[in-house]
Coordinates of C-alpha atoms and ligand atoms in Angstrom, one line a residue:
X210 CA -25.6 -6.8 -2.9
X211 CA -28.5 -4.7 -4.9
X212 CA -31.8 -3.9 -3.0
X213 CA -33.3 -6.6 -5.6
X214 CA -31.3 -9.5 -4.2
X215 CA -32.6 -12.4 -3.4
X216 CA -30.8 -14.1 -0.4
X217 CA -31.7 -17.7 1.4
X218 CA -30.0 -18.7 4.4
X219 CA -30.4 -22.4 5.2
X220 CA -29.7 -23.6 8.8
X221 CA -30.2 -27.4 9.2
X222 CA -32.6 -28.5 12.2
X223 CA -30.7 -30.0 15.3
X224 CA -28.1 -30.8 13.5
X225 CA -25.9 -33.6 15.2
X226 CA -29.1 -35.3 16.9
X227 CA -30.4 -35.4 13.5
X228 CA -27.6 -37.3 11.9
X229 CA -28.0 -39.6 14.8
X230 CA -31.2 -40.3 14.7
X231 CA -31.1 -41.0 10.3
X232 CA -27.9 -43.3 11.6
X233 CA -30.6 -45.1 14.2
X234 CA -33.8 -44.6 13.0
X235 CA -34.8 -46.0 16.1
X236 CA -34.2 -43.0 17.9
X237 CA -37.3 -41.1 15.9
X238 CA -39.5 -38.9 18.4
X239 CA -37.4 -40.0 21.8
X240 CA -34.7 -37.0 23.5
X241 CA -32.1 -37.4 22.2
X242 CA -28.8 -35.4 23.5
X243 CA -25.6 -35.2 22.0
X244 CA -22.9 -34.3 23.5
X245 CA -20.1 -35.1 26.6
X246 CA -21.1 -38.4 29.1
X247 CA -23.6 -37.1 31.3
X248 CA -21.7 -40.1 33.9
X249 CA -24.9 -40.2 35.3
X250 CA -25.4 -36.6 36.4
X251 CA -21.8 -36.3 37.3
X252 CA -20.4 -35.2 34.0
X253 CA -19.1 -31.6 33.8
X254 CA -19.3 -31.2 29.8
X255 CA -21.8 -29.7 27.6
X256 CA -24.7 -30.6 25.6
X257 CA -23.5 -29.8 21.8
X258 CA -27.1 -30.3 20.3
X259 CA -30.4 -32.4 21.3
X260 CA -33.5 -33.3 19.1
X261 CA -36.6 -30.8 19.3
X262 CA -38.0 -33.8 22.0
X263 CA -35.3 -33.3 24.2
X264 CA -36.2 -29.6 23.9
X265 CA -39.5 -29.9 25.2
X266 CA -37.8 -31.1 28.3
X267 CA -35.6 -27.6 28.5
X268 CA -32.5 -29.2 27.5
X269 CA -31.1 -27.0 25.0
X270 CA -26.8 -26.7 23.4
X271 CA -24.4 -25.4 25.5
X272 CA -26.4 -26.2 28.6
X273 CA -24.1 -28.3 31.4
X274 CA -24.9 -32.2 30.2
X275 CA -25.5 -32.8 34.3
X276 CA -28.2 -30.4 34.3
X277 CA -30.0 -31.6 31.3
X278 CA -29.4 -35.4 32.6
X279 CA -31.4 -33.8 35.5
X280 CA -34.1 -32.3 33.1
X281 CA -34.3 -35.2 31.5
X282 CA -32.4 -39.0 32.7
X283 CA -34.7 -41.4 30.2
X284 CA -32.7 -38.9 27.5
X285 CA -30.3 -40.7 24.7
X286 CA -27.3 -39.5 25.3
X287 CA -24.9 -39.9 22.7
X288 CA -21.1 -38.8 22.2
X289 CA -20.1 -36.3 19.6
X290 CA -19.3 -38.2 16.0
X291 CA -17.4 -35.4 14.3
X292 CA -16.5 -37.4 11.9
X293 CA -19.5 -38.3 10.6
X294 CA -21.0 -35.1 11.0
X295 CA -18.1 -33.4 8.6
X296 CA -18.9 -35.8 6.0
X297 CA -22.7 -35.3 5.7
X298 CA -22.0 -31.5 5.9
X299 CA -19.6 -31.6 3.5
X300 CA -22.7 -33.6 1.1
X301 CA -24.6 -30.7 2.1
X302 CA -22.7 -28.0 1.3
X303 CA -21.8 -29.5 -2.2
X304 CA -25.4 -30.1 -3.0
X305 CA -26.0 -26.3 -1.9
X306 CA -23.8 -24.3 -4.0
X307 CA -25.4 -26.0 -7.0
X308 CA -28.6 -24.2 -6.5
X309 CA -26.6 -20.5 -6.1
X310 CA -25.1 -18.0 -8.1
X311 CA -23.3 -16.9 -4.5
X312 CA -22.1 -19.2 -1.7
X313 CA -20.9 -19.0 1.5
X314 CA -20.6 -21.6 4.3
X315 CA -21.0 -20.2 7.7
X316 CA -20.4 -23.0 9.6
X317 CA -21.3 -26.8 9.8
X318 CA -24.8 -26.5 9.5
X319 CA -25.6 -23.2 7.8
X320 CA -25.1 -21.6 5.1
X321 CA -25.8 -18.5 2.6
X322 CA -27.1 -18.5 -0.9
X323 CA -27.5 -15.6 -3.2
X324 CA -30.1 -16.5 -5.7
X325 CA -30.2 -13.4 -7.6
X326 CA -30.7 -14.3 -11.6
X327 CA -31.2 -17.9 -10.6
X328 CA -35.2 -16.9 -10.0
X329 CA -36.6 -14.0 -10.9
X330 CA -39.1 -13.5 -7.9
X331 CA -40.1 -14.3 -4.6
X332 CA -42.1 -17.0 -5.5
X333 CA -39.8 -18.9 -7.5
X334 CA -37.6 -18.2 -5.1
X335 CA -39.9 -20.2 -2.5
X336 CA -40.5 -22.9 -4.5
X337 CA -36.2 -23.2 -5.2
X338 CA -36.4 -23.7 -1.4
X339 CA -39.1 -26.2 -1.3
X340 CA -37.0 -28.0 -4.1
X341 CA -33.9 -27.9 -1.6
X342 CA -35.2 -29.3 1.5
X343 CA -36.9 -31.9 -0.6
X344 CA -33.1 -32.8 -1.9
X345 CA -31.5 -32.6 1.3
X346 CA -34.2 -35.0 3.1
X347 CA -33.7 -37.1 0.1
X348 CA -30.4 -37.9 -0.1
X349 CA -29.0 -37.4 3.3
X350 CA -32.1 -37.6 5.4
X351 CA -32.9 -34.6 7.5
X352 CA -34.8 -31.6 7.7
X353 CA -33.4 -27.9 7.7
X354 CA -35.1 -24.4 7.6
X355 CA -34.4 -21.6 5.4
X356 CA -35.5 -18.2 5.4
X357 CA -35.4 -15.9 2.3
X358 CA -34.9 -11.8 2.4
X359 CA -33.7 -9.6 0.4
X360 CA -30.2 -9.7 2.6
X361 CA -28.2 -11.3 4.7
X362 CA -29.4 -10.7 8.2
X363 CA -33.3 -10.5 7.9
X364 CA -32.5 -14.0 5.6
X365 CA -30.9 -15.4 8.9
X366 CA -33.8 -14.0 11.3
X367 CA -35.9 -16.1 9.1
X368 CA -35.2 -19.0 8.7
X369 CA -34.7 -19.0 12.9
X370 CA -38.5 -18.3 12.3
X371 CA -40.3 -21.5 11.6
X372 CA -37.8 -24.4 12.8
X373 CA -37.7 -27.2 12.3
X374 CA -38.4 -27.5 9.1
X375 CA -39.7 -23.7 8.3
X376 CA -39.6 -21.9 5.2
X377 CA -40.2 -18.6 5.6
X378 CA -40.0 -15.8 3.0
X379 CA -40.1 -12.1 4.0
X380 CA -40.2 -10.4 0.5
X381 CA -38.8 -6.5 0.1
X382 CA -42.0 -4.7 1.1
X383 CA -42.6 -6.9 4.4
X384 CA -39.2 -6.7 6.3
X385 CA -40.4 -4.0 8.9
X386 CA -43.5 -6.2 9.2
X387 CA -41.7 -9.6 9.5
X388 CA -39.6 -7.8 11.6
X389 CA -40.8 -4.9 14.1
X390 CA -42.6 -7.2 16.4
X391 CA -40.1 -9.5 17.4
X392 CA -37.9 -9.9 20.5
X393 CA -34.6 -7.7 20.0
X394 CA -32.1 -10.7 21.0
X395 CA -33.4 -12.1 17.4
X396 CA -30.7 -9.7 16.1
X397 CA -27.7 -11.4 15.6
X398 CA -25.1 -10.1 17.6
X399 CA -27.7 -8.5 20.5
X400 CA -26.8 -10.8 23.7
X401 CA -27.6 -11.0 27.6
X402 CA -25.4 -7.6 28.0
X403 CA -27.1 -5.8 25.2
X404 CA -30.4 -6.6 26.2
X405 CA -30.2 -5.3 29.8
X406 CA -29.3 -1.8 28.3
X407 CA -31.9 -1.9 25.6
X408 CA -34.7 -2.9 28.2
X409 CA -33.6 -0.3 30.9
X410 CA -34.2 1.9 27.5
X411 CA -37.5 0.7 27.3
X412 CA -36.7 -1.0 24.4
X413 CA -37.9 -4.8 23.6
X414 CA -38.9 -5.5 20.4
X415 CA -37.0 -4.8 17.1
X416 CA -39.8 -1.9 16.1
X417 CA -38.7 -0.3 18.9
X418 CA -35.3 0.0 17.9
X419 CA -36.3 0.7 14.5
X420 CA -38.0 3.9 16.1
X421 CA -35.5 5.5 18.2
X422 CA -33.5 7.7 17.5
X423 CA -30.1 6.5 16.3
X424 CA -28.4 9.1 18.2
X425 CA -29.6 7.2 21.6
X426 CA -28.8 3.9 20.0
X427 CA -25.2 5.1 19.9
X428 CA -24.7 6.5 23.0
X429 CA -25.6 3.4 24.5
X430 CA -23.4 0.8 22.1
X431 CA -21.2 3.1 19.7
X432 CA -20.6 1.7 16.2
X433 CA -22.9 -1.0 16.9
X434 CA -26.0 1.4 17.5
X435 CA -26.0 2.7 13.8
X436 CA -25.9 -1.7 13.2
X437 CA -28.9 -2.6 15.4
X438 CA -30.8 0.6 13.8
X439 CA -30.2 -0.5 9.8
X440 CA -30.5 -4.3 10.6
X441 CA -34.1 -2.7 12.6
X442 CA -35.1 -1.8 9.6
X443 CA -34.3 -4.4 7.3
X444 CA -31.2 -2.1 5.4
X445 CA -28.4 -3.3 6.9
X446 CA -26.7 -5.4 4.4
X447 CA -23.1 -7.5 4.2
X448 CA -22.1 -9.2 0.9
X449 CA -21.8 -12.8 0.2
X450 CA -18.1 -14.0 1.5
X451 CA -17.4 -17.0 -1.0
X452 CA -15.7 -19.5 1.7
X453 CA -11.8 -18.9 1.0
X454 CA -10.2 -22.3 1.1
X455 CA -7.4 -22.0 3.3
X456 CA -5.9 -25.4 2.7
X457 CA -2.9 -25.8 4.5
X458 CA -1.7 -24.1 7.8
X459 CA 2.4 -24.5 8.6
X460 CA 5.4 -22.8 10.4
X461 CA 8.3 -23.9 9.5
X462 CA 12.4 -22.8 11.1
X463 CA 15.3 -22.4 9.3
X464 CA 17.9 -22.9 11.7
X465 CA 21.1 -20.7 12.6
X466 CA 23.0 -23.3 12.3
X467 CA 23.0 -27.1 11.1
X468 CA 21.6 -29.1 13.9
X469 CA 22.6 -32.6 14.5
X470 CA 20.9 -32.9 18.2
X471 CA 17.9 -34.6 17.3
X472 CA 16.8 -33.2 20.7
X473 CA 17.1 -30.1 19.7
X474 CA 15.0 -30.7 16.3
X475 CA 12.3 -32.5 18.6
X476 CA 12.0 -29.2 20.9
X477 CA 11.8 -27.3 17.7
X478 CA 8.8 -29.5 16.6
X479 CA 7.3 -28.7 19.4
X480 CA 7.3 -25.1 19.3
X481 CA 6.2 -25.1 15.4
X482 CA 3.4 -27.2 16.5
X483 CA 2.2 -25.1 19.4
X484 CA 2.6 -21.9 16.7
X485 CA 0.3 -24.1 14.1
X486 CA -2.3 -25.1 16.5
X487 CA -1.7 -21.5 17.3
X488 CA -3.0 -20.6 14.1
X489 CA -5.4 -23.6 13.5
X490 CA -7.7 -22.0 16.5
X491 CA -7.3 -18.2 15.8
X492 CA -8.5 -19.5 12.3
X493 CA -11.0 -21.9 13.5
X494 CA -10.3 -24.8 11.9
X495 CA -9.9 -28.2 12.6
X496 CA -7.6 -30.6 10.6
X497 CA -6.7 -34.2 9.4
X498 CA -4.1 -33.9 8.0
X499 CA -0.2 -33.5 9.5
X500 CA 2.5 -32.6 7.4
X501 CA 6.2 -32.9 8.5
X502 CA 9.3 -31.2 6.2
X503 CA 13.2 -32.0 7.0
X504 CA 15.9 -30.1 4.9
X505 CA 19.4 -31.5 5.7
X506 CA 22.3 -29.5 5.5
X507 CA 22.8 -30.5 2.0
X508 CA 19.5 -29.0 1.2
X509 CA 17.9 -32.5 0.1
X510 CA 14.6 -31.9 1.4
X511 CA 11.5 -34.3 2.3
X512 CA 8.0 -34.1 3.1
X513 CA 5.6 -36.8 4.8
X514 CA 2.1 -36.4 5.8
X515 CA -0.4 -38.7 8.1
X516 CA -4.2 -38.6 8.1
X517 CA -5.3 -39.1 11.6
X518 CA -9.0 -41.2 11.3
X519 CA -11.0 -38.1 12.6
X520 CA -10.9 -34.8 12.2
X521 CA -9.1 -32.9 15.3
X522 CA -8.0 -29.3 17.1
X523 CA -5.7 -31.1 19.3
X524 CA -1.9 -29.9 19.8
X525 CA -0.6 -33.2 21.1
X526 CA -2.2 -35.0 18.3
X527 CA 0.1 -32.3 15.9
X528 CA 3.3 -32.9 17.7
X529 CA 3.2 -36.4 18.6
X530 CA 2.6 -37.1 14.9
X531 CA 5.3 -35.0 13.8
X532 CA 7.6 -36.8 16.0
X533 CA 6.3 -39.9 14.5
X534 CA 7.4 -39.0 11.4
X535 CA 10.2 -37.6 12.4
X536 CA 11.6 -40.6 13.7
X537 CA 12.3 -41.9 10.2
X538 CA 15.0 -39.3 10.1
X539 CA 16.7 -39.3 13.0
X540 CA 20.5 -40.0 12.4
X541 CA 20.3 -39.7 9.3
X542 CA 22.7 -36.0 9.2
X543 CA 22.7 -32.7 10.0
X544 CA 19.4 -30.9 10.0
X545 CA 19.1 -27.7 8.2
X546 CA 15.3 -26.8 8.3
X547 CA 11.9 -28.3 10.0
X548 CA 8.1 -27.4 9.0
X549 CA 5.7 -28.6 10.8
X550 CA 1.6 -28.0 9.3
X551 CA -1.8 -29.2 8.6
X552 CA -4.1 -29.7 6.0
X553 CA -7.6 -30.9 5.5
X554 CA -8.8 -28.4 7.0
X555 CA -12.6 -27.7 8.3
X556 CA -13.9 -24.5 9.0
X557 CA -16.0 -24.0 12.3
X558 CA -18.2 -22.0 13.9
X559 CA -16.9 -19.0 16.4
X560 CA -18.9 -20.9 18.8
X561 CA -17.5 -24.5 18.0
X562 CA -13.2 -23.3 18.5
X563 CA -13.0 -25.0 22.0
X564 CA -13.8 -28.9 20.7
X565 CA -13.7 -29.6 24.4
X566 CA -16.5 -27.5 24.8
X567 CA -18.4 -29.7 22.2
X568 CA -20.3 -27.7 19.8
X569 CA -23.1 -25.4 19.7
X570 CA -25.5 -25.7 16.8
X571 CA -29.2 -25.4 16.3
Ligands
LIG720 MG1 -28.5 -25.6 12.8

């Protein structure tokens, strides 16, 4: 990425609750909280995303959903639709890397664009993101901010700036401006822990990082010092990942010898399931698809796939489908090989790998 690139990051606006309320129009200006069943104050899961109303109350993601049921009873509570959610991300996302020269999907809600020979300047770059939000209210009907910067990071600080809906543009010779006098847990990556050192270093806002010395910075936090010091001063820069499609994850188990046992083959599914899901979480995807393959002993070999109706992470849902499919084969000879895999595969967020935990995106 040159100095002269021109980068937007685009982060829709309370994400989930804003499907929601498009689905239920209404739902416009009330709390609304989605996420786990609050079970009337009893419920011990999380709040995945609420509306900027529900905000006002305090509720904000990844908050316990009994707490913000306290913070707020008259709320909407909803359940997680990931289904739906997937499918007007996935409208989103197409619609976005027709705009770019460089794309790359961070997670369900957010994304990168480099712009770089599509405009020419700053303000046809601004007016390129005007032209986006207008297209991505008008066809799938909600709101997102972006921030433009000549890179990555200072891009993402941005468009964090002005939500919802914000558009903010911090051109080459303003980063340190835009910058130096914000709070340091802006920088992505500087947390609770962080914090507490950088305040007991009298440090608060990102100028101040940008004027101590980097020696001090690593001392304190190692490799990650010389990070907080460039992304300080606007210079820290990481390219444009184009979103490698991974499409299929699968194990599969040759075995020493033919198997006729079908208890045995069953056991074996089992264990190539738990090593997918494995996989499937370390990766952090979800899936739709489960795909089963049998070789018999005379190496005639099939393959059979199910769609589930929603999108899942879930290691039962992987076995239990293999066995289903399995089932057509039972008897039928000696087994020589079983696979076991999925496909349809959606990335998510580091945040959003425990689908138990709901989803945290703002
Ligand atoms: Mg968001």
């Amino acid at each position: 990425m040159g100095s002269d690139s021109i980068i937007f990051h685009i982060d829709m606006d309370g994400f989930f609750s804003s499907v929601e309320v498009r689905e239920d129009p209404s739902l416009k200006g009330l709390p609304v909280v989605v996420g786990s069943d609050p079970k009337g104050g009893e419920g011990r899961g999380v709040v995945s995303t609420c509306s900027y109303e529900a905000r006002e109350y305090g509720i904000h993601s990844a908050m316990p959903i009994s707490k913000a049921y306290r913070l707020c009873p008259d709320a909407v509570f909803l359940p997680v639709n990931m289904q739906l959610y997937h499918q007007v991300s996935e409208n989103i996302m197409e619609l976005l890397k027709s705009y770019a020269s460089g794309f790359q999907q961070v997670s369900v809600d957010e994304a990168y664009l480099d712009v770089t020979g599509i405009v020419s300047n700053y303000e046809e770059a601004a007016k390129l993101a005007r032209k986006i939000k207008d297209h991505i209210r008008t066809s799938e009907g909600i709101t997102c901010s972006i921030g433009i910067a000549p890179n990555k990071t200072v891009a993402k600080i941005a468009s964090d700036y002005e939500k919802p809906d914000g558009l903010t543009v911090v051109t080459p010779d303003s980063v340190r401006e835009f910058l130096y006098p914000l709070d340091v847990s802006k920088i992505p990556g500087v947390g609770a822990k962080s914090q507490i050192i950088l305040e007991k270093m009298g440090i608060r806002t990102i100028g101040d990082i940008g004027r101590t010395d980097v020696q001090l910075l690593i001392a304190k936090f190692g490799k990650s010092g010389i990070r907080f010091k460039k992304i300080a001063n606007g210079t820290y820069s990481s390219e444009i990942v184009e979103h490698r499609l991974i499409k299929s994850i699968s194990k599969e188990d040759t075995f020493e010898e033919d198997v006729a046992d079908t208890n045995v083959v069953k056991k074996t599914l089992a264990i190539l399931s738990e090593q997918v899901h494995t996989r499937l979480l370390r990766k952090g995807f979800v899936f739709r698809t489960v795909n089963l393959k049998v070789r018999f002993s005379d190496f005639s070999t099939y393959t059979r796939s199910v769609t589930l109706s929603a999108y899942s992470n879930d290691k039962m849902s992987i076995y239990r489908t293999a066995l289903r499919m399995f089932s057509e084969f039972e008897g039928m000879g000696s087994f020589r090989l079983v696979g076991v895999g999925v496909s349809k595969l959606v990335k998510m967020d580091e945040k959003q790998r425990r689908l138990d935990d709901f989803f945290d995106v703002d």
